[in-house]
Coordinates of C-alpha atoms in Angstrom, one line a residue:
X1 CA 90.6 32.7 78.8
X2 CA 86.8 33.5 78.3
X3 CA 84.7 35.3 75.4
X4 CA 82.8 37.3 77.8
X5 CA 86.3 38.6 79.7
X6 CA 86.5 42.6 78.4
X7 CA 90.4 43.1 77.6
X8 CA 92.1 45.8 76.4
X9 CA 95.9 45.4 74.7
X10 CA 98.9 48.0 75.7
X11 CA 101.6 48.4 73.6
X12 CA 104.8 49.8 74.3
X13 CA 105.8 50.0 70.5
X14 CA 109.8 51.2 71.1
X15 CA 110.2 48.3 73.8
X16 CA 108.5 45.6 71.9
X17 CA 110.7 46.3 69.0
X18 CA 113.3 45.8 70.6
X19 CA 112.2 42.6 72.2
X20 CA 111.5 41.3 68.9
X21 CA 114.8 42.1 67.4
X22 CA 116.4 40.5 70.5
X23 CA 115.0 37.5 70.0
X24 CA 115.3 37.5 66.0
X25 CA 111.8 37.9 65.2
X26 CA 109.8 40.0 63.6
X27 CA 105.7 40.6 64.7
X28 CA 102.7 40.1 61.8
X29 CA 100.4 43.0 63.4
X30 CA 97.4 40.9 61.8
X31 CA 98.4 37.6 63.6
X32 CA 98.9 39.0 66.7
X33 CA 95.4 41.0 67.0
X34 CA 93.5 37.9 65.6
X35 CA 95.2 36.0 68.6
X36 CA 94.3 37.7 71.5
X37 CA 90.9 38.8 69.9
X38 CA 90.3 34.2 70.0
X39 CA 91.7 35.2 73.6
X40 CA 88.9 37.5 75.1
X41 CA 86.1 39.8 74.2
X42 CA 89.4 42.6 73.0
X43 CA 87.8 45.6 73.3
X44 CA 90.4 47.9 72.2
X45 CA 94.3 47.4 71.5
X46 CA 96.8 50.4 71.3
X47 CA 99.7 51.2 70.1
X48 CA 102.4 53.9 71.4
X49 CA 105.7 55.4 69.5
X50 CA 107.2 58.9 69.5
X51 CA 107.9 60.0 66.4
X52 CA 110.3 62.4 64.4
X53 CA 108.0 64.9 62.7
X54 CA 110.7 66.8 61.5
X55 CA 111.5 64.2 58.7
X56 CA 110.6 64.3 55.3
X57 CA 110.5 60.5 55.8
X58 CA 109.5 58.4 58.9
X59 CA 110.7 54.5 58.0
X60 CA 107.8 53.8 61.2
X61 CA 105.0 55.6 58.8
X62 CA 103.6 53.0 57.1
X63 CA 103.6 50.9 60.3
X64 CA 101.6 53.8 62.0
X65 CA 99.3 54.0 59.0
X66 CA 98.3 50.6 58.4
X67 CA 97.9 49.9 62.5
X68 CA 95.3 53.5 62.5
X69 CA 93.5 51.9 60.2
X70 CA 93.3 47.7 61.3
X71 CA 92.1 47.5 63.8
X72 CA 94.2 49.4 66.5
X73 CA 94.2 52.5 68.5
X74 CA 97.9 54.2 67.5
X75 CA 99.2 57.2 70.2
X76 CA 101.5 59.4 69.2
X77 CA 103.8 62.4 70.0
X78 CA 106.5 64.2 68.7
X79 CA 110.7 63.1 69.8
X80 CA 112.3 66.2 71.7
X81 CA 115.7 66.6 70.6
X82 CA 118.3 67.7 72.6
X83 CA 122.2 68.0 73.1
X84 CA 123.8 66.0 75.7
X85 CA 126.8 67.8 77.9
X86 CA 129.6 66.1 74.6
X87 CA 127.2 68.1 72.3
X88 CA 126.1 65.1 71.2
X89 CA 122.5 65.8 69.5
X90 CA 120.2 63.0 71.1
X91 CA 116.1 61.9 70.7
X92 CA 114.0 61.5 73.4
X93 CA 110.5 60.1 73.2
X94 CA 108.9 58.7 76.2
X95 CA 105.2 57.2 75.9
X96 CA 104.6 56.1 79.3
X97 CA 102.1 58.9 81.0
X98 CA 100.3 58.2 77.6
X99 CA 99.8 54.5 78.2
X100 CA 99.6 54.8 82.0
X101 CA 96.4 57.8 81.3
X102 CA 94.9 55.4 79.1
X103 CA 95.2 51.9 80.6
X104 CA 93.8 53.9 84.3
X105 CA 91.0 55.4 81.8
X106 CA 89.6 52.0 81.0
X107 CA 90.5 49.7 84.0
X108 CA 86.4 50.2 84.8
X109 CA 85.6 48.6 81.7
X110 CA 87.9 45.8 81.6
X111 CA 88.9 42.9 83.4
X112 CA 92.1 41.8 82.0
X113 CA 95.3 44.5 81.1
X114 CA 97.3 43.3 78.4
X115 CA 100.8 44.7 78.5
X116 CA 103.1 44.6 76.2
X117 CA 106.6 46.0 77.2
X118 CA 109.4 44.7 79.9
X119 CA 110.0 48.6 81.5
X120 CA 110.2 48.8 85.2
X121 CA 108.6 52.4 84.9
X122 CA 105.5 50.5 84.4
X123 CA 105.9 48.2 88.0
X124 CA 103.7 51.3 89.6
X125 CA 100.7 51.4 86.9
X126 CA 100.9 47.3 86.5
X127 CA 99.9 47.5 90.6
X128 CA 97.5 50.8 90.3
X129 CA 95.5 48.6 88.0
X130 CA 95.6 46.0 89.9
X131 CA 93.8 47.7 92.5
X132 CA 90.8 48.1 90.4
X133 CA 90.6 44.5 90.2
X134 CA 91.7 44.3 86.8
X135 CA 94.5 41.0 86.2
X136 CA 97.0 41.8 84.5
X137 CA 99.7 40.0 81.9
X138 CA 102.8 41.1 81.3
X139 CA 104.5 40.4 77.8
X140 CA 108.1 40.4 77.0
X141 CA 111.3 38.2 77.9
X142 CA 113.6 36.7 80.0
X143 CA 115.2 34.2 76.8
X144 CA 118.2 37.5 76.4
X145 CA 121.0 38.2 77.8
X146 CA 120.0 40.7 80.1
X147 CA 116.6 39.8 80.0
X148 CA 114.3 42.4 78.6
X149 CA 111.7 42.5 81.0
X150 CA 112.8 44.0 84.3
X151 CA 112.0 41.6 87.7
X152 CA 109.9 44.0 89.4
X153 CA 107.1 44.2 86.9
X154 CA 107.3 40.6 86.2
X155 CA 107.0 40.0 90.2
X156 CA 104.2 42.4 89.8
X157 CA 101.8 41.0 87.2
X158 CA 99.3 38.6 87.9
X159 CA 101.0 36.4 84.3
X160 CA 103.6 37.0 82.6
X161 CA 104.1 35.5 79.6
X162 CA 107.5 35.3 77.4
X163 CA 107.1 36.6 73.8
X164 CA 109.3 34.0 72.3
X165 CA 105.7 31.5 73.6
X166 CA 104.2 33.2 70.8
X167 CA 106.4 33.6 68.1
X168 CA 104.3 31.2 66.0
X169 CA 101.4 32.3 67.0
X170 CA 102.1 35.9 66.0
X171 CA 105.6 35.8 64.0
X172 CA 105.6 36.2 60.9
X173 CA 106.0 33.5 58.2
X174 CA 110.2 32.5 57.7
X175 CA 109.3 33.2 53.8
X176 CA 108.1 36.7 54.8
X177 CA 111.5 37.1 57.0
X178 CA 113.6 36.0 54.1
X179 CA 112.3 38.9 51.9
X180 CA 113.1 41.3 54.3
X181 CA 115.8 42.6 52.6
X182 CA 114.4 43.7 50.0
X183 CA 111.5 45.4 51.5
X184 CA 114.4 47.4 54.5
X185 CA 115.6 50.1 51.7
X186 CA 113.6 53.9 52.3
X187 CA 110.3 53.5 50.2
X188 CA 109.3 56.9 49.0
X189 CA 106.1 56.6 50.8
X190 CA 104.7 59.7 52.0
X191 CA 101.1 59.2 53.4
X192 CA 97.3 58.3 52.4
X193 CA 96.2 56.9 49.6
X194 CA 100.1 55.4 48.2
X195 CA 101.1 52.4 48.2
X196 CA 103.9 51.2 50.1
X197 CA 105.6 47.4 48.4
X198 CA 108.2 46.8 51.2
X199 CA 105.5 47.3 53.7
X200 CA 104.3 43.8 54.3
X201 CA 108.1 42.9 54.1
X202 CA 109.2 45.0 57.1
X203 CA 106.1 44.9 59.5
X204 CA 104.4 41.4 58.4
X205 CA 100.9 43.1 57.4
X206 CA 99.4 43.1 54.4
X207 CA 98.1 46.1 52.8
X208 CA 94.2 46.7 51.3
X209 CA 93.5 46.1 47.8
X210 CA 93.5 49.4 46.1
X211 CA 90.0 48.8 45.8
X212 CA 89.1 49.0 49.2

């Protein structure tokens, strides 16, 4: 990788969360951004997630707001609620289409696509981007049972990087992980201008000072 290589990161938020949980470490999103900025000329870093918008408090909202103000392009959409055949209420929030459209549109301006996901549904997207002359690196893991990445997606990628190999560079420090329990309780965070004491503990990110 070189500084002249133009790259973009595409993060499947739900898939990355499940992968890091399976591996037993937490992402420090500030470190993640710096890591890939040091490798390439990073043009964009996208983060995709669905959200339940009718809840007064969403546990992911502090993370979304922080990412939005700190170098990430956050793409969200409302989760769809439905009732299954057993009468159970369930939720569905797939962001594959949004990620695919952004990747295809940006493919004319980058040399390298970095996809944080193990979802096999992205194999066709990876193939389409490769046909446009873009190298594709997929980041997930095969260190869990079962593996968090589909075999089809791994085979299609130009390069596969196991997320576990990045833990020391983009993971939270052990001391921060030990403090997680204190930050996991629901906060009273409601939006702009309000501080969330558990933000750093939960997501490995640091809030800007009040004067900023």
